[in-house]
Coordinates of C-alpha atoms in Angstrom, one line a residue:
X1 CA 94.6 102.8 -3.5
X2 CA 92.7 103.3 -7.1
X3 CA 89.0 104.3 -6.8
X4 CA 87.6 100.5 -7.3
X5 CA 89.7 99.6 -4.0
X6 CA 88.4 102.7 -2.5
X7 CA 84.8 102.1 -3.6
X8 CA 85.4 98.1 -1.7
X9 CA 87.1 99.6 1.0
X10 CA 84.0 101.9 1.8
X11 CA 81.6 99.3 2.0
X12 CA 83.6 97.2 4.2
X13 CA 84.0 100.1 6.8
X14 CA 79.9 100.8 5.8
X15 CA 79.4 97.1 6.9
X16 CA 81.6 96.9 9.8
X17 CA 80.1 100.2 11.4
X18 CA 76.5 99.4 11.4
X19 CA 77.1 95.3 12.1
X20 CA 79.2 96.4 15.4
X21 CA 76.6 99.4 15.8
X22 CA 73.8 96.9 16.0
X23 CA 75.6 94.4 18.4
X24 CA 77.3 96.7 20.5
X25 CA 74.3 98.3 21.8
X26 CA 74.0 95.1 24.4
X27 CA 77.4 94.6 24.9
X28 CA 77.2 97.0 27.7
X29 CA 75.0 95.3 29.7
X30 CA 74.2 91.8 28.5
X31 CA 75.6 89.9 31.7
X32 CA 73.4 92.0 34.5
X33 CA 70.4 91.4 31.7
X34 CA 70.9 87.6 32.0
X35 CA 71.5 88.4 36.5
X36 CA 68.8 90.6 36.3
X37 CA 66.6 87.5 34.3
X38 CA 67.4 85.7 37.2
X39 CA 70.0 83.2 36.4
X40 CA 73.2 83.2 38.3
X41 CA 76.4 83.8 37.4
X42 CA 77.3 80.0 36.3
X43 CA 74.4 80.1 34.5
X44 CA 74.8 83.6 32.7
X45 CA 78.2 82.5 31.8
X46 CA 77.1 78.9 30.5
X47 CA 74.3 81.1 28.5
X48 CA 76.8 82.9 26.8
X49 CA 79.3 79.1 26.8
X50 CA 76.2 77.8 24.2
X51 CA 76.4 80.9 22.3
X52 CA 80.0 79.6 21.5
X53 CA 79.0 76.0 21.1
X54 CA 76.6 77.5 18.7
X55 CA 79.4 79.1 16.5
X56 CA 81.0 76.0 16.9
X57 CA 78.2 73.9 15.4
X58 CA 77.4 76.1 12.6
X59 CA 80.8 77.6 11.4
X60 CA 81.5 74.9 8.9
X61 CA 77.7 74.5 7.6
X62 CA 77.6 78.4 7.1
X63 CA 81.1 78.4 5.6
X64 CA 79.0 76.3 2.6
X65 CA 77.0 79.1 2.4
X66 CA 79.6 82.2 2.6
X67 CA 81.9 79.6 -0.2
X68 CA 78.8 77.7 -1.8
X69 CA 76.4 80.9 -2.0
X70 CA 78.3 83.8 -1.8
X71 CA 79.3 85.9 0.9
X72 CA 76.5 88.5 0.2
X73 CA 74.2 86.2 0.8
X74 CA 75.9 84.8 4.1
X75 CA 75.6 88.1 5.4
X76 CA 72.2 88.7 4.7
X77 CA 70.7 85.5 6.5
X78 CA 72.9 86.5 9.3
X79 CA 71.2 90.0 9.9
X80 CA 67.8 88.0 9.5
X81 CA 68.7 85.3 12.0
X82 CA 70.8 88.2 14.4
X83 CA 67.6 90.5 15.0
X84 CA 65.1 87.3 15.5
X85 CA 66.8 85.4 18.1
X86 CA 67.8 88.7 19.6
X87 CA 64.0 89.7 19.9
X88 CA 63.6 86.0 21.2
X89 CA 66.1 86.9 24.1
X90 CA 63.8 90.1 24.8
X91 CA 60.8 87.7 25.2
X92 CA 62.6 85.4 27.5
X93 CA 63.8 88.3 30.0
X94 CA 60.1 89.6 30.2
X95 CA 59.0 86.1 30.8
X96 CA 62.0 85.3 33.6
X97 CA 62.2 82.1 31.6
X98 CA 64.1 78.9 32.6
X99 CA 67.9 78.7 31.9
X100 CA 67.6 75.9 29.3
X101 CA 65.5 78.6 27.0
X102 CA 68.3 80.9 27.4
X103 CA 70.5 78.2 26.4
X104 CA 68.9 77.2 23.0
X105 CA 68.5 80.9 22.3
X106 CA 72.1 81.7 22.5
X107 CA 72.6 78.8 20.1
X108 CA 70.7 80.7 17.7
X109 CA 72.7 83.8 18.1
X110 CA 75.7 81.8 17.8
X111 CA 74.1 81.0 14.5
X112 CA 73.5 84.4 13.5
X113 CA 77.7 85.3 13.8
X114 CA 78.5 82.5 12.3
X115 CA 76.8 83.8 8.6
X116 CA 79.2 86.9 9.6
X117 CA 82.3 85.0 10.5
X118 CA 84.7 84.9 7.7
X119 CA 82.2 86.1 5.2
X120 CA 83.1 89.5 5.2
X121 CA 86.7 89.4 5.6
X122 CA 87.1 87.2 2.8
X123 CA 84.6 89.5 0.6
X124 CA 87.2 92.2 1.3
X125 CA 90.5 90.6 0.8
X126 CA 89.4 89.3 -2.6
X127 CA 87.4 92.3 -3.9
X128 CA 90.7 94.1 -2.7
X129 CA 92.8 92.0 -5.0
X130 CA 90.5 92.2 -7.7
X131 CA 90.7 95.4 -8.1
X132 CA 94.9 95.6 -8.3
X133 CA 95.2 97.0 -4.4
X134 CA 99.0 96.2 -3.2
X135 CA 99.0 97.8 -0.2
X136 CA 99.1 96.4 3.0
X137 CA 96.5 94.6 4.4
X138 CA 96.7 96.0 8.0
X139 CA 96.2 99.4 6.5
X140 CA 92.4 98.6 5.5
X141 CA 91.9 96.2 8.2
X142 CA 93.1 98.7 10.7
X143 CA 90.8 101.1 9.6
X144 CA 88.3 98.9 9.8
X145 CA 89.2 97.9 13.7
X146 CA 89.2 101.8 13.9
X147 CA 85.6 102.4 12.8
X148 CA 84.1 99.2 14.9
X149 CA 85.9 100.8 17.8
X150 CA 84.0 103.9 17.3
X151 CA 80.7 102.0 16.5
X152 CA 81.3 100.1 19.6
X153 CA 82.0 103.0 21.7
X154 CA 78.5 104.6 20.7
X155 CA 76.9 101.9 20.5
X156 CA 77.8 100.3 24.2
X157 CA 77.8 104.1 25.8
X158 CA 74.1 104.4 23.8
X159 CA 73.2 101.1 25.6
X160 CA 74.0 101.6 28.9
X161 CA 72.3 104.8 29.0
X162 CA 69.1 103.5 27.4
X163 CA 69.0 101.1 29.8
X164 CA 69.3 103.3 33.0
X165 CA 66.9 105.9 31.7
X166 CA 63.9 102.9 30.6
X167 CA 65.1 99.1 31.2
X168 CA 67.6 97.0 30.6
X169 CA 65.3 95.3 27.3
X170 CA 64.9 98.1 25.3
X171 CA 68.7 97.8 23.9
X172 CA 68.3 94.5 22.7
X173 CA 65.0 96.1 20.5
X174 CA 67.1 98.7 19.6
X175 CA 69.5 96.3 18.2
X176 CA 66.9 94.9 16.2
X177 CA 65.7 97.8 14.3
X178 CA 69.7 98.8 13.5
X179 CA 70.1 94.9 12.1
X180 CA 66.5 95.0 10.0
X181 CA 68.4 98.6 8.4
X182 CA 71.5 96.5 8.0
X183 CA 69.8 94.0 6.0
X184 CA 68.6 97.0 3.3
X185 CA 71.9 98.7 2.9
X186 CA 73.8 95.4 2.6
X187 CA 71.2 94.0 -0.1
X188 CA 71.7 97.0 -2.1
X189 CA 75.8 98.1 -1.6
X190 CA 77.0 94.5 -1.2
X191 CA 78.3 92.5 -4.5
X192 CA 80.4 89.6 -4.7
X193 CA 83.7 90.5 -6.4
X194 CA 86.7 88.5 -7.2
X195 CA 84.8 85.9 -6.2
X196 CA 82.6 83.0 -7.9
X197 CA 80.5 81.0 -5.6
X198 CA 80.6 77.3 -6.3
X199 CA 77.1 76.1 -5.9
X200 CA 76.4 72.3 -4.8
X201 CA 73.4 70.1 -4.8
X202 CA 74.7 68.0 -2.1
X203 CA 74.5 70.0 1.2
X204 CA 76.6 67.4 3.5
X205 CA 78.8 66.7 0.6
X206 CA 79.5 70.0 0.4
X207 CA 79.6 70.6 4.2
X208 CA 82.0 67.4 4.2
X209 CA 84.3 69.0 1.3
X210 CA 84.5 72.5 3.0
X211 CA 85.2 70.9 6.4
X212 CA 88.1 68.5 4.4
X213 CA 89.9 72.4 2.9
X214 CA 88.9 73.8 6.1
X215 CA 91.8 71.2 7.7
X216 CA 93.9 71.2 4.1
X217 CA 94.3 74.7 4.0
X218 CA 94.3 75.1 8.1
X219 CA 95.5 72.5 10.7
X220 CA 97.3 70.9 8.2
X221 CA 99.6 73.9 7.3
X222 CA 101.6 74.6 10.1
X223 CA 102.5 78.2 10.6
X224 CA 98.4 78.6 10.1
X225 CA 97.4 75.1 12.5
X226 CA 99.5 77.0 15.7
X227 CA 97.8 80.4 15.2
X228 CA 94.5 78.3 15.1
X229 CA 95.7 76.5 18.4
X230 CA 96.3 79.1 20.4
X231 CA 92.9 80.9 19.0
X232 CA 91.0 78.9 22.3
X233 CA 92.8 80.4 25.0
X234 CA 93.3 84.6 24.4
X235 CA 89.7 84.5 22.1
X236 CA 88.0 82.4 25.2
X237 CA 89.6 84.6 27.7
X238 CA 88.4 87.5 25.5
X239 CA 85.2 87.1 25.7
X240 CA 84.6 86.2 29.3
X241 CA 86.6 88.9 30.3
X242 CA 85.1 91.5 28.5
X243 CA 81.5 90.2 30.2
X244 CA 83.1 90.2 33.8
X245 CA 84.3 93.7 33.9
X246 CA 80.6 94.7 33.6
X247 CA 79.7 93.1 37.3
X248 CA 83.3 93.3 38.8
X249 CA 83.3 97.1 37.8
X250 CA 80.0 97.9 39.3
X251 CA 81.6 95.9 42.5
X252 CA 84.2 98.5 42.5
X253 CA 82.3 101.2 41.9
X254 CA 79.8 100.3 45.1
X255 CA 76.5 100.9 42.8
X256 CA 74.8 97.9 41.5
X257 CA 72.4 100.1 39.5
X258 CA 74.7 101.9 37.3
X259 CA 74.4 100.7 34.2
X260 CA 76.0 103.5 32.8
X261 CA 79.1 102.4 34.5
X262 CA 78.7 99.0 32.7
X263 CA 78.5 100.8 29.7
X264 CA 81.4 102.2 30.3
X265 CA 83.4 99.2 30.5
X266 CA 82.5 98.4 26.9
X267 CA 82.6 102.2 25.6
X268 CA 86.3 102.3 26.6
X269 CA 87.3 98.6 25.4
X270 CA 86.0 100.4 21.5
X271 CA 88.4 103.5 22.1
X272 CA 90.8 101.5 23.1
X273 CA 89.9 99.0 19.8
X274 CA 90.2 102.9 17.5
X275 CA 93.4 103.5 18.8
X276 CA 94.6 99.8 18.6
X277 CA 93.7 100.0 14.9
X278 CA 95.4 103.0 14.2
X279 CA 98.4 101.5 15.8
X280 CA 99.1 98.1 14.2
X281 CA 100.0 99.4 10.9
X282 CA 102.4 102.0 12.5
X283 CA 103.3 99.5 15.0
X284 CA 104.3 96.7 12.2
X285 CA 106.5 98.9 10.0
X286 CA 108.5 98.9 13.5
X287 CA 109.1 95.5 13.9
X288 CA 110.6 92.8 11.3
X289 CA 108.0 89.5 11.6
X290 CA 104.0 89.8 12.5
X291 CA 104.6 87.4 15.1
X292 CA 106.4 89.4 17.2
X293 CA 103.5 91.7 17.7
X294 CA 101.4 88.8 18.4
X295 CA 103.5 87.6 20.7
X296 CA 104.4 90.9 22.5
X297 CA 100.6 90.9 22.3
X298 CA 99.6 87.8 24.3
X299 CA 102.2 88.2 27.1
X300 CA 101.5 91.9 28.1
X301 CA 98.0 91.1 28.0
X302 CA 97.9 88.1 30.1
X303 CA 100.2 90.4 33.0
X304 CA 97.8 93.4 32.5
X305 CA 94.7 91.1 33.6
X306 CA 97.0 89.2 36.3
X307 CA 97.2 92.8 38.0
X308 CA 93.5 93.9 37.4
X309 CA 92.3 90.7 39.2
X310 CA 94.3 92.2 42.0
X311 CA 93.4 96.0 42.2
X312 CA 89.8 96.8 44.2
X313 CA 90.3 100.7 43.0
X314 CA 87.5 101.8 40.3
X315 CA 89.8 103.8 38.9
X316 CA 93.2 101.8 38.4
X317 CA 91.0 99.2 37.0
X318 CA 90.1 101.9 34.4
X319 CA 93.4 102.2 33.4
X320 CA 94.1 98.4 33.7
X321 CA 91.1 97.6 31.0
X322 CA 92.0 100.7 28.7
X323 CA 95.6 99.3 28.6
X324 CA 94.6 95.2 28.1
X325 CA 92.2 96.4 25.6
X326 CA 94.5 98.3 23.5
X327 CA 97.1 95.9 23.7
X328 CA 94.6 93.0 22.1
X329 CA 93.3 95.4 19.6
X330 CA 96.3 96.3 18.4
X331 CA 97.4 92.3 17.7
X332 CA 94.5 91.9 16.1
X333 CA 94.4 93.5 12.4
X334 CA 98.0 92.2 12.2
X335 CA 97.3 88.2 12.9
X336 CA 94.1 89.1 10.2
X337 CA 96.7 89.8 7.9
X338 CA 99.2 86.8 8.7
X339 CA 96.5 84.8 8.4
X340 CA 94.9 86.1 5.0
X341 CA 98.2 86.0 3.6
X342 CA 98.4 82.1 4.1
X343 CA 94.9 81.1 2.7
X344 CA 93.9 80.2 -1.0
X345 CA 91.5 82.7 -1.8
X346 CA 88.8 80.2 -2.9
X347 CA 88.8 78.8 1.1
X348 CA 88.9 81.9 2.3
X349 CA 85.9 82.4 4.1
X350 CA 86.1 78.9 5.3
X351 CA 89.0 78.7 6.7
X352 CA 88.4 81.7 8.8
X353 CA 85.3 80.7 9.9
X354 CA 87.3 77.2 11.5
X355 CA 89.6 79.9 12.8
X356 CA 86.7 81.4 14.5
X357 CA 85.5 78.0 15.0
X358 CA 88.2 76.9 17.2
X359 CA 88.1 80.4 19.0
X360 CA 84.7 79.9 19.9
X361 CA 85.6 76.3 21.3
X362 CA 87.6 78.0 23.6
X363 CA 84.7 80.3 25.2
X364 CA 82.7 76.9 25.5
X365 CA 84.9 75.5 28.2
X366 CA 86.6 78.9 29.7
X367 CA 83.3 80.7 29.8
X368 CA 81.3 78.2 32.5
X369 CA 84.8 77.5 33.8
X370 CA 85.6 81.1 34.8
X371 CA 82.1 81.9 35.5
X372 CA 81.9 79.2 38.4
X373 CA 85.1 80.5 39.6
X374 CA 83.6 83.9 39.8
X375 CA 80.6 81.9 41.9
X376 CA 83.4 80.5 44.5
X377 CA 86.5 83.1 44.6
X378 CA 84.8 86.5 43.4
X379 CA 85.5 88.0 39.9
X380 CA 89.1 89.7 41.0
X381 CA 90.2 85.9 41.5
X382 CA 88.7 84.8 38.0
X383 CA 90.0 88.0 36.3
X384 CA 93.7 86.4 37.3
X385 CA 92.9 83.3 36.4
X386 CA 92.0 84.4 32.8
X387 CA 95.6 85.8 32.4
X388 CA 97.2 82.9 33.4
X389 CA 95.5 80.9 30.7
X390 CA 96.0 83.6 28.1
X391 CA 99.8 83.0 28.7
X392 CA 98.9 79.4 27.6
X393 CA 98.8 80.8 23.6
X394 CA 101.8 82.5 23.7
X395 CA 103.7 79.3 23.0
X396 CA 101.7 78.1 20.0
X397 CA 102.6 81.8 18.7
X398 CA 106.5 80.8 19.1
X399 CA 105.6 77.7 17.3
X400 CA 104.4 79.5 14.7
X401 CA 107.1 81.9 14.1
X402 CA 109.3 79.5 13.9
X403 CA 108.1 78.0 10.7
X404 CA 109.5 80.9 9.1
X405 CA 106.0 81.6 6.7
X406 CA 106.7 84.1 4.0
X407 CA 103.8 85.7 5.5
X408 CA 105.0 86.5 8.7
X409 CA 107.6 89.1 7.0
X410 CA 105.4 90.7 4.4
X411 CA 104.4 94.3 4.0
X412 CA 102.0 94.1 1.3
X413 CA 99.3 91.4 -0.5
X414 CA 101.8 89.6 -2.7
X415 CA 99.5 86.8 -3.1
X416 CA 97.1 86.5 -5.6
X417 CA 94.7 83.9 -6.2
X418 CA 96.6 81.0 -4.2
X419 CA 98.5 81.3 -0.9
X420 CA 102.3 80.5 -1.1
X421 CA 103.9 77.3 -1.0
X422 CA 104.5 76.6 3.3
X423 CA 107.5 75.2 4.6
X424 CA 106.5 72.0 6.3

């Protein structure tokens, strides 16, 4: 890596450790803040569902801004948009309000990750190739899974701890003041390079042509369409599982005041995320195509949470989370890569964003679904249920593989300004 590379490579991981910093510090605890606002556990789950539908909404219209306006500037209006609807959510737990505010709220959060989605990643990959990197990209990538995971892991333990010792609102203000920070050091570290925003005066036209190379350069290319397809079920199970541990933990641990405990949860999902991106470079120079890991990935994964839906022993389920966790974070950088390695660097962003796009479809429906389950059966039985449907991606996966993408056996960042040619 020359010292341009190295220069990129330190803002990324600069980024990426005070963005997860700043959201992690709720992550802990957001589910027993929405219980402890007094919505139930449908509607703390459907809360978090329109924070999806919001990503859903606004991932095209903010993937004009990351491709139209630069990704700089994406990020910014997302750390502005991230801390005010966060403070919003404050206001509505002191004011026990009604679920439909907590609903529109989480829309605007939704908003708030969508400036992030994409943007960043894309800023990296192209600054990387700018500057003459050849390396891999699960090296960088992995590195930065590794410093979210430790940002995470201080972040959620920092949380939980805040909250026992004052209440469980003073997190989300602490998020706030990290994102306002955030907003400062990306305004003066953060420059647009490799890259040449195309400006347009038509906001739907543009909207409508980004949307049109969102399905060109995605659904429409096939090895890339079935990773996108199978993005609903593991990211939808993702996220409500990683929201249900905090509750169904506390169950096991017989203390519904914890909140440590909660934090917990979270604090050891980011070690396990460090140790999952240390891993996936190591672990691809073992193995011959990317999909195999992803594969290997999903199907472990879903058995793991089978069996934690199962245990009622604090500490197995310990174990059980540390393993499911390091077994998604160590997929992860690598299906990055796969996917970077198939997308024209001038859709970029906004083809990752409809990647994220059609992840976030997936919490939409799973969320309230698994939620209501976790009304009528009891987390342990909605923990199982979330395995069962991660299994649904794995054959998507196969699908994939078997288009036989270039991508899907490289080691390094061959591409330069175009992807390569698919086989259809």
């Amino acid at each position: 890596m020359n010292a341009a590379a190295r220069k990129i490579q330190s803002v990324y991981l600069t980024l990426t450790l005070g963005n997860t910093l700043a959201a992690s510090f709720i992550w802990g605890i957001n589910t027993l803040f929405l219980l402890d606002a007094g919505l139930n556990n449908l509607e703390a789950f459907a809360a978090n569902a329109f924070f999806t539908a919001g990503m859903v909404v606004f991932e095209v219209p903010t993937g004009v801004v990351a491709d139209g306006w630069g990704r700089r500037v994406s990020f910014l209006l997302g750390t502005v948009t991230l801390a005010g609807s966060t403070y919003l959510y404050y206001l509505l737990w002191q004011l026990s309000a009604p679920f439909w505010w907590w609903a529109a709220v989480s829309v605007l959060l939704g908003l708030g990750f969508t400036f992030f989605s994409g943007a960043v990643e894309a800023w990296l990959v192209d600054a990387l190739r700018f500057t003459g990197y050849e390396g891999g990209l699960e090296t960088v990538l992995g590195r930065g899974q590794m410093v979210a995971g430790v940002a995470m892991l201080v972040g959620s333990v920092a949380g939980g701890v805040i909250a026992q010792a004052t209440n469980l609102g003073v997190p989300f203000l602490v998020r706030v003041g990290v994102l306002v920070a955030m907003f400062v050091v990306a305004f003066l570290l953060m420059r647009d390079v490799g890259f040449t925003p195309e400006r347009s005066t038509h906001p739907l036209q543009a909207t409508r042509a980004v949307l049109d190379a969102s399905i060109e350069n995605g659904l429409k290319n096939p090895p890339v369409r079935y990773v996108m397809l199978a993005a609903p079920f593991s990211a939808g199970v993702g996220i409500y599982v990683f929201y249900a541990l905090q509750p169904f933990l506390l169950r096991l641990f017989g203390d519904p005041h914890a909140y440590s405990v909660a934090g917990l949860a979270a604090a050891i999902v980011a070690g396990a995320q460090v140790l999952g991106g240390w891993i996936a470079p190591r672990l691809r120079r073992l193995v011959r195509k990317r999909t195999t890991v992803l594969i290997l990935s999903g199907v472990v994964g879903a058995l793991i949470l089978v069996v934690l839906g199962i245990t009622q022993v604090f500490w197995v389920a310990l174990v059980l989370l540390t393993l499911w966790a390091m077994v998604e974070s160590a997929g992860t950088p690598v299906r990055q890569a796969y996917l970077n390695d198939m997308i024209p660097s001038k859709q970029r962003a906004t083809v990752l964003s409809f990647d994220s796009l059609m992840g976030s479809s997936g919490g939409v429906v799973v969320q309230p679904l698994l939620g209501r389950a976790a009304d009528v059966y009891g987390y342990s039985t909605s923990l199982a249920m979330s395995g069962a449907i991660e299994l649904i991606a794995v054959p998507f996966l196969v699908a994939s593989r078997r288009r036989g993408s270039m991508a899907d056996q490289a080691n390094a960042t061959t591409a330069t300004s175009d992807a390569e040619p698919q086989q259809s």
